[in-house]
Coordinates of C-alpha atoms and ligand atoms in Angstrom, one line a residue:
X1 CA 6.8 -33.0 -45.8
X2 CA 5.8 -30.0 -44.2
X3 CA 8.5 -27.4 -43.5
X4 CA 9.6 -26.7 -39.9
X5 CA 9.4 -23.3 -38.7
X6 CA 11.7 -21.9 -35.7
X7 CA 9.3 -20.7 -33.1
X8 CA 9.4 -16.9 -32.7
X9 CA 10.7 -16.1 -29.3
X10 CA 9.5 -13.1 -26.6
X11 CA 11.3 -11.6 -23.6
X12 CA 8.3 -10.8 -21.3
X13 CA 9.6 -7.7 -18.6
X14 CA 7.2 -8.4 -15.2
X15 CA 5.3 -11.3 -13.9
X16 CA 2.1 -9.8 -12.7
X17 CA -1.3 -9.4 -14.2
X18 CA -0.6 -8.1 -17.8
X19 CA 3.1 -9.8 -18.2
X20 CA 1.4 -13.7 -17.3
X21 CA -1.9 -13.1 -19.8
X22 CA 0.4 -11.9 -22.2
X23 CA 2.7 -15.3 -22.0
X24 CA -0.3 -17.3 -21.9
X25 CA -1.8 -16.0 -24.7
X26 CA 1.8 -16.5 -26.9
X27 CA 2.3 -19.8 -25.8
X28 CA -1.2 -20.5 -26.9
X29 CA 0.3 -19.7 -30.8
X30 CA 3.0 -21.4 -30.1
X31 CA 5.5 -18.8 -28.9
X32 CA 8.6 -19.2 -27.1
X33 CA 8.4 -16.9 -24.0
X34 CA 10.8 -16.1 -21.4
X35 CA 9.1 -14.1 -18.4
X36 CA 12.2 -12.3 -16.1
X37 CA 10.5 -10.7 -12.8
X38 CA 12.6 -8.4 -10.3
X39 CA 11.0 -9.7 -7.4
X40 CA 11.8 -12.7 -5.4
X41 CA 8.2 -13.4 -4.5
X42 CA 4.9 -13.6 -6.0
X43 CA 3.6 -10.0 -5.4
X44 CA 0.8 -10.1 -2.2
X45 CA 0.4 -6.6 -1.9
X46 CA -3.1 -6.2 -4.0
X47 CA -6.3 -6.7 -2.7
X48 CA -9.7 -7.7 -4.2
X49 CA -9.6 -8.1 -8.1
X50 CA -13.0 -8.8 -10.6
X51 CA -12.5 -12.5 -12.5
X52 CA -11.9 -11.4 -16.3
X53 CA -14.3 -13.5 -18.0
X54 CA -12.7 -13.0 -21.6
X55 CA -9.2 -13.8 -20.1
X56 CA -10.7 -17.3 -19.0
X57 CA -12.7 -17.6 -22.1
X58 CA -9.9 -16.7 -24.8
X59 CA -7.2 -19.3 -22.8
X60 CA -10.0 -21.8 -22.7
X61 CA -10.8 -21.5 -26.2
X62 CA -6.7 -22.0 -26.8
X63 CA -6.9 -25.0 -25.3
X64 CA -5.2 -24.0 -22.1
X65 CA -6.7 -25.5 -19.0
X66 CA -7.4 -23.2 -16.3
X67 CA -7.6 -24.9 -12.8
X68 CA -10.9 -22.4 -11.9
X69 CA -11.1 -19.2 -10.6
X70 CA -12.6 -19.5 -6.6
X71 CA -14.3 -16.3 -6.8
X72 CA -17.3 -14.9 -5.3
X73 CA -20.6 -13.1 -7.5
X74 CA -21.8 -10.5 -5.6
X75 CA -25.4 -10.6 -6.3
X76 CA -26.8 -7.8 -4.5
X77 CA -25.4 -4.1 -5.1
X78 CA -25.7 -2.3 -1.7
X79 CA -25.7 1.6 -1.5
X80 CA -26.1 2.9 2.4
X81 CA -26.9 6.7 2.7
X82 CA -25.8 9.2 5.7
X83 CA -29.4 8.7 6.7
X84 CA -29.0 5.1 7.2
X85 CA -31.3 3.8 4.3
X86 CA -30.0 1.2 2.3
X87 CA -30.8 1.2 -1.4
X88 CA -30.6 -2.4 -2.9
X89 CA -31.0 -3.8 -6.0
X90 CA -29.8 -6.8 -8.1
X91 CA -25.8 -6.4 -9.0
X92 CA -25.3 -9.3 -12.4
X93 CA -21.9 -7.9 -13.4
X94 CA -19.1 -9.4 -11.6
X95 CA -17.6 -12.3 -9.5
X96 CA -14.5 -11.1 -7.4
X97 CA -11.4 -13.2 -6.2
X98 CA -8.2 -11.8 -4.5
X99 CA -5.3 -10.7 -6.2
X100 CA -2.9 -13.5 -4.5
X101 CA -5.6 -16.2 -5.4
X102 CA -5.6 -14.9 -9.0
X103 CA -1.7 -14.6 -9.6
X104 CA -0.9 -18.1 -8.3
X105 CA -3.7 -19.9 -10.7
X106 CA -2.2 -17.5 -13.6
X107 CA 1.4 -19.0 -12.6
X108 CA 0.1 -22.2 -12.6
X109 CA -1.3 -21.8 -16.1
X110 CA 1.9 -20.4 -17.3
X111 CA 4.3 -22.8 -15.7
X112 CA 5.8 -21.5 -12.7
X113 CA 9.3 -22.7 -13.9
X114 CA 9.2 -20.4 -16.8
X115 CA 9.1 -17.6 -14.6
X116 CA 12.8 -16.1 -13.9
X117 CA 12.9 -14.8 -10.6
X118 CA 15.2 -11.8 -9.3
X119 CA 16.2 -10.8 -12.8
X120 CA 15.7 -7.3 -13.6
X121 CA 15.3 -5.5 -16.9
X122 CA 18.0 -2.9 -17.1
X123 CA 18.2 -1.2 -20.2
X124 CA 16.2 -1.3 -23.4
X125 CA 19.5 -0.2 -26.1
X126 CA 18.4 1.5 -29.3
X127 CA 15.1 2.4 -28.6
X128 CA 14.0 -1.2 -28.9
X129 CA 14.5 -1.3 -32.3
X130 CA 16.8 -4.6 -32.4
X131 CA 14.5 -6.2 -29.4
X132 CA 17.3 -6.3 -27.1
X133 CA 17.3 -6.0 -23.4
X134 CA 19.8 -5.9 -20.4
X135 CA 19.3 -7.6 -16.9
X136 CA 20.8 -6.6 -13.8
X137 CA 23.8 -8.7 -13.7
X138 CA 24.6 -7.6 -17.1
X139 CA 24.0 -10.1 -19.9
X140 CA 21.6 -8.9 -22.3
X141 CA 19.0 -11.1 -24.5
X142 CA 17.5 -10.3 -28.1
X143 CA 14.0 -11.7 -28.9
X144 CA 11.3 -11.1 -31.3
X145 CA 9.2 -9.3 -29.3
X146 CA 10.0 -7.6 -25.8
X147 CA 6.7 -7.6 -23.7
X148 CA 7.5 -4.6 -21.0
X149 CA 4.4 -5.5 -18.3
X150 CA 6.5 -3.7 -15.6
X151 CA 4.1 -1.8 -13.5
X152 CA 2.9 1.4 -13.2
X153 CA 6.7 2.2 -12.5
X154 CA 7.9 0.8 -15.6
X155 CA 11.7 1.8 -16.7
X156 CA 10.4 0.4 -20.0
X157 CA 8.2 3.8 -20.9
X158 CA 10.8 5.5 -18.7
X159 CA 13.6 5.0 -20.7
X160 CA 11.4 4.7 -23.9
X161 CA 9.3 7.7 -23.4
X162 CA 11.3 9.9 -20.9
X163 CA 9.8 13.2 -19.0
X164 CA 6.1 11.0 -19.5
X165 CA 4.9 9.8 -15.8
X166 CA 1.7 9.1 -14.3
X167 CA 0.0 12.7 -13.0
X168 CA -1.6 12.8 -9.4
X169 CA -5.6 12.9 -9.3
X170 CA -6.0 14.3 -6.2
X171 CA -7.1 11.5 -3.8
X172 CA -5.9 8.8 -1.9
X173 CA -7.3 5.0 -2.1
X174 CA -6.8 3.8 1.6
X175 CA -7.1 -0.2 1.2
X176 CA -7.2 -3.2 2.9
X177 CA -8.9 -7.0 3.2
X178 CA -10.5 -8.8 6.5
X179 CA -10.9 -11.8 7.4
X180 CA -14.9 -12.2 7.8
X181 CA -13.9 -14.2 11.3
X182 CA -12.5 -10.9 12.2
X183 CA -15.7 -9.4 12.0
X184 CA -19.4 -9.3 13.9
X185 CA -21.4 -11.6 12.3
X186 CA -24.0 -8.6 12.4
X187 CA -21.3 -7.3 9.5
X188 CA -20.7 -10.2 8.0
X189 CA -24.1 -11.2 7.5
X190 CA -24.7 -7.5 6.0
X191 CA -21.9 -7.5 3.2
X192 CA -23.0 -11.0 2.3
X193 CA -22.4 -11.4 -1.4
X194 CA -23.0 -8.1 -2.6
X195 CA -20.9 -5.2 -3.6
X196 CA -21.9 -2.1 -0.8
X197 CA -20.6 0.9 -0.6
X198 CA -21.3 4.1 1.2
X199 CA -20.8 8.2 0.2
X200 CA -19.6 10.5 3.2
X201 CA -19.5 13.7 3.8
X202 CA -15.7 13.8 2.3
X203 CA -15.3 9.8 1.3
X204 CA -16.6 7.3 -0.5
X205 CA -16.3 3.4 0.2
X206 CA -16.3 0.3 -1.5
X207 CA -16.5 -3.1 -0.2
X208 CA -17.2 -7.0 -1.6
X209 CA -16.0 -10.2 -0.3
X210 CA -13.4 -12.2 -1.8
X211 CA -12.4 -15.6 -0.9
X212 CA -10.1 -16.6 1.9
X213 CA -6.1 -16.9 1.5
X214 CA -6.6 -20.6 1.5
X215 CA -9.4 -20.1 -1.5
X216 CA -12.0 -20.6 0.9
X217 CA -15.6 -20.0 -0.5
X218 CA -17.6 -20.7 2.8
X219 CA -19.1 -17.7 4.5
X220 CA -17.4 -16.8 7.8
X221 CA -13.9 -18.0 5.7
X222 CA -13.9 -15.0 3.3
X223 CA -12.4 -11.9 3.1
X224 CA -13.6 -8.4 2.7
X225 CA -11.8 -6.2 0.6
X226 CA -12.6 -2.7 1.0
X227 CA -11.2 0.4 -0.9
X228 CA -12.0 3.8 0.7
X229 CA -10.9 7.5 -1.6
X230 CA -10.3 10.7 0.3
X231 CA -9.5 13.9 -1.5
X232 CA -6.2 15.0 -0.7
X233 CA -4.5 18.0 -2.2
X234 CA -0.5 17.6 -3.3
X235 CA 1.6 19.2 -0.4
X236 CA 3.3 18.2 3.1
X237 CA -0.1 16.1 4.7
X238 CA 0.3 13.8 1.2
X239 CA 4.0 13.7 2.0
X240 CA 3.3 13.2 5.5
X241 CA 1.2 10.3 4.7
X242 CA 3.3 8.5 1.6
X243 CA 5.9 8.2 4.5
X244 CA 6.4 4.7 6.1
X245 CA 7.6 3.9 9.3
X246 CA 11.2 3.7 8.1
X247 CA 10.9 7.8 6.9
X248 CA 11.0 6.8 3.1
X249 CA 8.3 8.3 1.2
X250 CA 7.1 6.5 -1.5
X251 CA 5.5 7.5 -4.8
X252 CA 2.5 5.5 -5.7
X253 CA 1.7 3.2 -2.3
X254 CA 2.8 2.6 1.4
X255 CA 2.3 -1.2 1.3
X256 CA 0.3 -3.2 4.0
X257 CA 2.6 -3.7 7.4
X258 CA 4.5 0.0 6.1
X259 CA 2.0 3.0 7.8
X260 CA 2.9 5.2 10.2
X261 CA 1.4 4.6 14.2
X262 CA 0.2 8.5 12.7
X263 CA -1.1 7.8 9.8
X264 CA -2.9 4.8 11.1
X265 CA -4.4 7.4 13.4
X266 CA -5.4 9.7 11.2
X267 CA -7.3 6.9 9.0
X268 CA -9.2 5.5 12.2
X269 CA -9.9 9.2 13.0
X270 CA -11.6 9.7 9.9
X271 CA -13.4 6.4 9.9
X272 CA -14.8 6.8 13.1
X273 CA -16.0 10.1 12.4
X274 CA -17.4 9.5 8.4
X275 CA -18.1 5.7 8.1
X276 CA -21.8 4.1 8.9
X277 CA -21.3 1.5 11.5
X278 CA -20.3 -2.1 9.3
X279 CA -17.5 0.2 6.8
X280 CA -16.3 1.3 10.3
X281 CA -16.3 -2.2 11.5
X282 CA -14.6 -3.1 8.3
X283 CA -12.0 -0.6 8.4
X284 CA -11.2 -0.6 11.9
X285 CA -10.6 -4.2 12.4
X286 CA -8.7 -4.5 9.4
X287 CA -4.8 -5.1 10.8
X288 CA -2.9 -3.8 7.8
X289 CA -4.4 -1.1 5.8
X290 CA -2.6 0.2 3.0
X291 CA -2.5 3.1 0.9
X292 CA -2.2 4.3 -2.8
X293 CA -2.2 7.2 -4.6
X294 CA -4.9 7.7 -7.4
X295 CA -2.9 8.9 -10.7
X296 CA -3.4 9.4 -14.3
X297 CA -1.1 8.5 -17.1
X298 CA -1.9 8.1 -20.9
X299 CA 0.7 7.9 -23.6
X300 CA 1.1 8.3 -27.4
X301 CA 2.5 5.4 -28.7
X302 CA 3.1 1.8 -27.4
X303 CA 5.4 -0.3 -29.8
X304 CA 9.0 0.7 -30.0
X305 CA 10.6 -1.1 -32.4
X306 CA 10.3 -4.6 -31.2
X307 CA 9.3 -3.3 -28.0
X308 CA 5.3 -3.2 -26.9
X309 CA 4.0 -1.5 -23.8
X310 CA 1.1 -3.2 -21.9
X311 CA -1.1 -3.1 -19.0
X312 CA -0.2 -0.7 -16.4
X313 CA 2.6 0.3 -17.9
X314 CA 1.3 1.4 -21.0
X315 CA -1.5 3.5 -19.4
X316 CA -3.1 3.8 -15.6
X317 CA -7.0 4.4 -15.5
X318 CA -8.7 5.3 -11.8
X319 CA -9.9 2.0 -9.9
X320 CA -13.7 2.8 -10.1
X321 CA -14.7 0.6 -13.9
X322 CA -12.5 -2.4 -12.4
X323 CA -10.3 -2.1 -15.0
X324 CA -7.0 -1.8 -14.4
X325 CA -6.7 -5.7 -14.6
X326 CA -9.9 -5.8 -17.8
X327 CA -7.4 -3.6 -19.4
X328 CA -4.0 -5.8 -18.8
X329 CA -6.2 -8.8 -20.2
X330 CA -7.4 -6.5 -23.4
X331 CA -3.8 -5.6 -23.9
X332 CA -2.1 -9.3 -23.5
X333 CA -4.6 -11.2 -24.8
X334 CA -5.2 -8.8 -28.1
X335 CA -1.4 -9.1 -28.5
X336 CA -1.1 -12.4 -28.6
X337 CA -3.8 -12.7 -31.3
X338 CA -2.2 -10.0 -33.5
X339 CA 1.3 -11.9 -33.0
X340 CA -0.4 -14.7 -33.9
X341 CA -0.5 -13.9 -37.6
X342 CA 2.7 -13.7 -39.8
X343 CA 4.5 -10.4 -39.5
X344 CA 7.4 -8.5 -41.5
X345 CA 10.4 -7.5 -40.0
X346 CA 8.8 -3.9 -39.0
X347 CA 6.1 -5.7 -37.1
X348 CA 3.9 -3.9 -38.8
X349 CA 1.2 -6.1 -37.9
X350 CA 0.8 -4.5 -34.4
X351 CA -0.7 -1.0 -36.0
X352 CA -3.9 -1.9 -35.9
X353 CA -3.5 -3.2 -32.5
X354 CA -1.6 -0.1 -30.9
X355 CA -4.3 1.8 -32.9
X356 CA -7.2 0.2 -31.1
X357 CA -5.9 -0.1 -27.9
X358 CA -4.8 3.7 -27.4
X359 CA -8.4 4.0 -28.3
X360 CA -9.3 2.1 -25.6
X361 CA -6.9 3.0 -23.1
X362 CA -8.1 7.0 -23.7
X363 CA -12.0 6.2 -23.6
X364 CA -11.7 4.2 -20.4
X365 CA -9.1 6.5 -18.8
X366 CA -12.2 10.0 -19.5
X367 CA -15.0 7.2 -18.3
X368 CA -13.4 6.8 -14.8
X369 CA -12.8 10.1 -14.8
X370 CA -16.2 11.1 -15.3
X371 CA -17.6 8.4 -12.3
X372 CA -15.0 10.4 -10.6
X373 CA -16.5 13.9 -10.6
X374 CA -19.7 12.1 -10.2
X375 CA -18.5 10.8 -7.1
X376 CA -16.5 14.3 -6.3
X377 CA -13.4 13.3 -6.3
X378 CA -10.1 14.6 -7.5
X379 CA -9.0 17.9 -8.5
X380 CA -11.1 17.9 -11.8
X381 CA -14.3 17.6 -9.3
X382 CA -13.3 20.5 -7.5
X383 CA -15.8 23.5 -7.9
Ligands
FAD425 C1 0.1 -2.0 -4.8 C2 -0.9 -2.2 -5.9 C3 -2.1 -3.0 -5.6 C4 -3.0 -3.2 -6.6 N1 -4.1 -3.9 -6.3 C5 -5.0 -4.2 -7.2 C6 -6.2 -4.9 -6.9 O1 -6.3 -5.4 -5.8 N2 -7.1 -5.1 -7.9 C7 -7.0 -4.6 -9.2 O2 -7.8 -4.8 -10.0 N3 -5.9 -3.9 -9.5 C8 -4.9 -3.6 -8.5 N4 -3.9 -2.9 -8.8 C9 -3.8 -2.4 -10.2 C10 -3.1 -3.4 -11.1 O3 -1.8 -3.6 -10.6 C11 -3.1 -3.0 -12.5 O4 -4.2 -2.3 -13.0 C12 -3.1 -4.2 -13.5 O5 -3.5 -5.3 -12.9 C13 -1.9 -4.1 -14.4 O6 -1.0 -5.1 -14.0 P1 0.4 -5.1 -14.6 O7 0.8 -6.5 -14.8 O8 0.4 -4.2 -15.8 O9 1.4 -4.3 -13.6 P2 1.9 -4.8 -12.1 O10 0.8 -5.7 -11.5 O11 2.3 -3.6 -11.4 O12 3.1 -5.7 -12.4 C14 4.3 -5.3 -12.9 C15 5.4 -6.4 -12.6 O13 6.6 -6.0 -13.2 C16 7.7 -6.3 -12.3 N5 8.8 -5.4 -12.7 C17 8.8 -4.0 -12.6 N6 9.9 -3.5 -13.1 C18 10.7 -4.6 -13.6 C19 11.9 -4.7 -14.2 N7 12.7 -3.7 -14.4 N8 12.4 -6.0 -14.5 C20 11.6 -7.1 -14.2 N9 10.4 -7.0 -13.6 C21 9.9 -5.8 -13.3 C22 7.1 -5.9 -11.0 O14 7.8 -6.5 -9.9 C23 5.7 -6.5 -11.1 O15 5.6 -7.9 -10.8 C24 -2.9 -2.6 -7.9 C25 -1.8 -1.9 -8.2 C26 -0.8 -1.6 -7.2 C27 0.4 -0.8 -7.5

């Protein structure tokens, strides 16, 4: 008779990109997960994400059904110069969905009712080493494995890590999605699947369509996500800006309905006077901009004890590879296949993984750099 086996059990801090992968992936081999997630409500405040083809593959080869991306390829990359040539020439590398799209199909693989709602992670005691955690209303829980997926905020590294946090690049990523009904058709028409993008004299923009809030795919019932990066030197304008209309200034974004009547003015200013005619368009129409600052954060080690760092709270590489979510998959799904073999009680089987993916994390956080002083941006492009 074969012997039954109690299923090892993981406490998986934040519900977003890295955290869900990372309890797909585990229930996959037959973990027990429980996923805690401070916020009431599914997070809406991203904007157009690439489809991660090895996340679908890896769950699909688990056996998990995945209800299907919608997601649009672009299929032609667009560059538009100041003198109003457009280069163009085939673009084979990505399809693009939205990030709201995205985390409600990830819920729905996970099992939204495994997802605990309004429970925040507190405390990690002993450096992790026992696996315990603390919530806000003060019970604690003890699994084999804590998960901390909590952002680019994260108390995890925090309290694991302290006087560690993310390092400002030197620009700003204003941001924001449009309805393509919203638009000309002149402008629709123009940023028809492709990814365009333009270089100023001071900014550089990015644009590709995603599909509508509803999942629409049809053309005239997309979005267009666009993300636009202005140097921006540390001091009072940066303040200025991070400041939302309720005089809190915020450290990483001022979220979509949250900009000042100023600072919106500023951003039209600077789109009337840099943009070529469909990115002003774009921008322009677009009725809730948002903005984020670009920062850098790479860190020595990732497992504590029975505590492992992932996604963006493990490291934070500039937006322009795509992949702040490719890494989140890397780390979640690489996880779960090194917790998939037996393990001693040091969890020694997660070396090699924190091994590999530092690697990772420190090649792709120098390679965005790099297409970052290409592009002139941030204080390391300075001179
Ligand atoms: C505002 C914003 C918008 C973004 N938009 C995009 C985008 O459009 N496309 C893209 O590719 N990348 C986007 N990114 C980057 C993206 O978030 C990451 O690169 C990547 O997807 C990593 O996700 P994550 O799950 O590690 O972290 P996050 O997505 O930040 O998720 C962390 C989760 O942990 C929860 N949490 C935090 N603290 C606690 C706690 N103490 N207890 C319980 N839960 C907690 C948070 O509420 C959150 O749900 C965005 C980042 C931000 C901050």
């Amino acid at each position: 008779m074969p012997m039954e086996t109690t299923p090892r059990r993981a406490i998986i801090i934040g519900a977003s990109y890295a955290g869900l992968v990372a309890a797909a992936g585990l229930k996959c081999h037959g973990w027990q997960v429980r996923i805690v997630e401070k916020s009431y409500e599914r997070s809406r405040s991203g904007g157009g994400v690439v489809v991660q083809r090895r996340m679908l593959e890896y769950l699909e080869n688990h056996g998990v059904g995945f209800p299907g991306v919608a997601s649009i390829p672009a299929r032609t990359r667009q560059i538009y110069r100041p003198d109003g040539a457009v280069l163009r020439m085939p673009e084979t590398a990505a399809a693009y969905t939205s990030w709201d799209v995205l985390l409600q199909e990830l819920e729905t693989v996970v099992g939204p009712e495994w997802i605990e709602r309004g429970v925040a992670m507190t405390d990690i005691p002993d450096w992790g080493a026992l696996g315990t955690v603390e919530f806000t209303d003060g019970t604690t829980d003890t699994a084999d494995v804590v998960i901390a997926a909590d952002g680019i905020g994260s108390l995890s590294r925090r309290l694991l890590l302290p006087g560690i946090s993310p390092e400002y690049a030197g620009y700003v990523a204003w941001r924001g999605m449009i309805d393509e009904s919203d638009l000309t058709s002149a402008t629709v028409d123009a940023f028809c699947d492709t990814l365009s993008s333009f270089q100023g004299e001071r900014t550089t923009i990015l644009l590709y369509e995603v599909p509508g809030e509803d999942g629409s795919l049809e053309k005239g019932r997309r979005r267009i996500n666009w993300v636009w990066y202005e140097n921006m030197p540390a001091g009072p304008r940066l303040s200025a800006l991070m400041t939302d209309s309720a005089g809190y200034e915020h450290r990483t974004t001022v979220a979509r309905n949250k900009l000042t009547p100023v600072t919106r003015s500023y951003m039209e200013k600077l789109a009337a006077e840099e943009l070529s005619a469909p990115f002003a368009e774009v921008v322009l129409q677009t009725p809730e901009p948002f903005l984020q600052k670009i920062e850098d954060l790479t860190i020595p080690r990732l497992v504590f004890g029975r505590v492992v760092l992932i996604g963006d709270a493990a490291s934070l590489v500039r937006p322009h590879i795509g992949s702040g979510t490719a890494k989140a998959v890397d780390d979640a799904i690489h996880l779960a296949t090194a917790l998939s073999e037996p393990c001693d009680e040091d969890l020694s089987c997660l070396a090699a993984w924190e091994h590999t993916r530092l690697n990772d994390h420190y090649g792709l956080a120098d390679y965005a750099k790099a297409i970052a002083r290409r592009l002139k941006l941030g204080t390391d492009a300075a001179g």
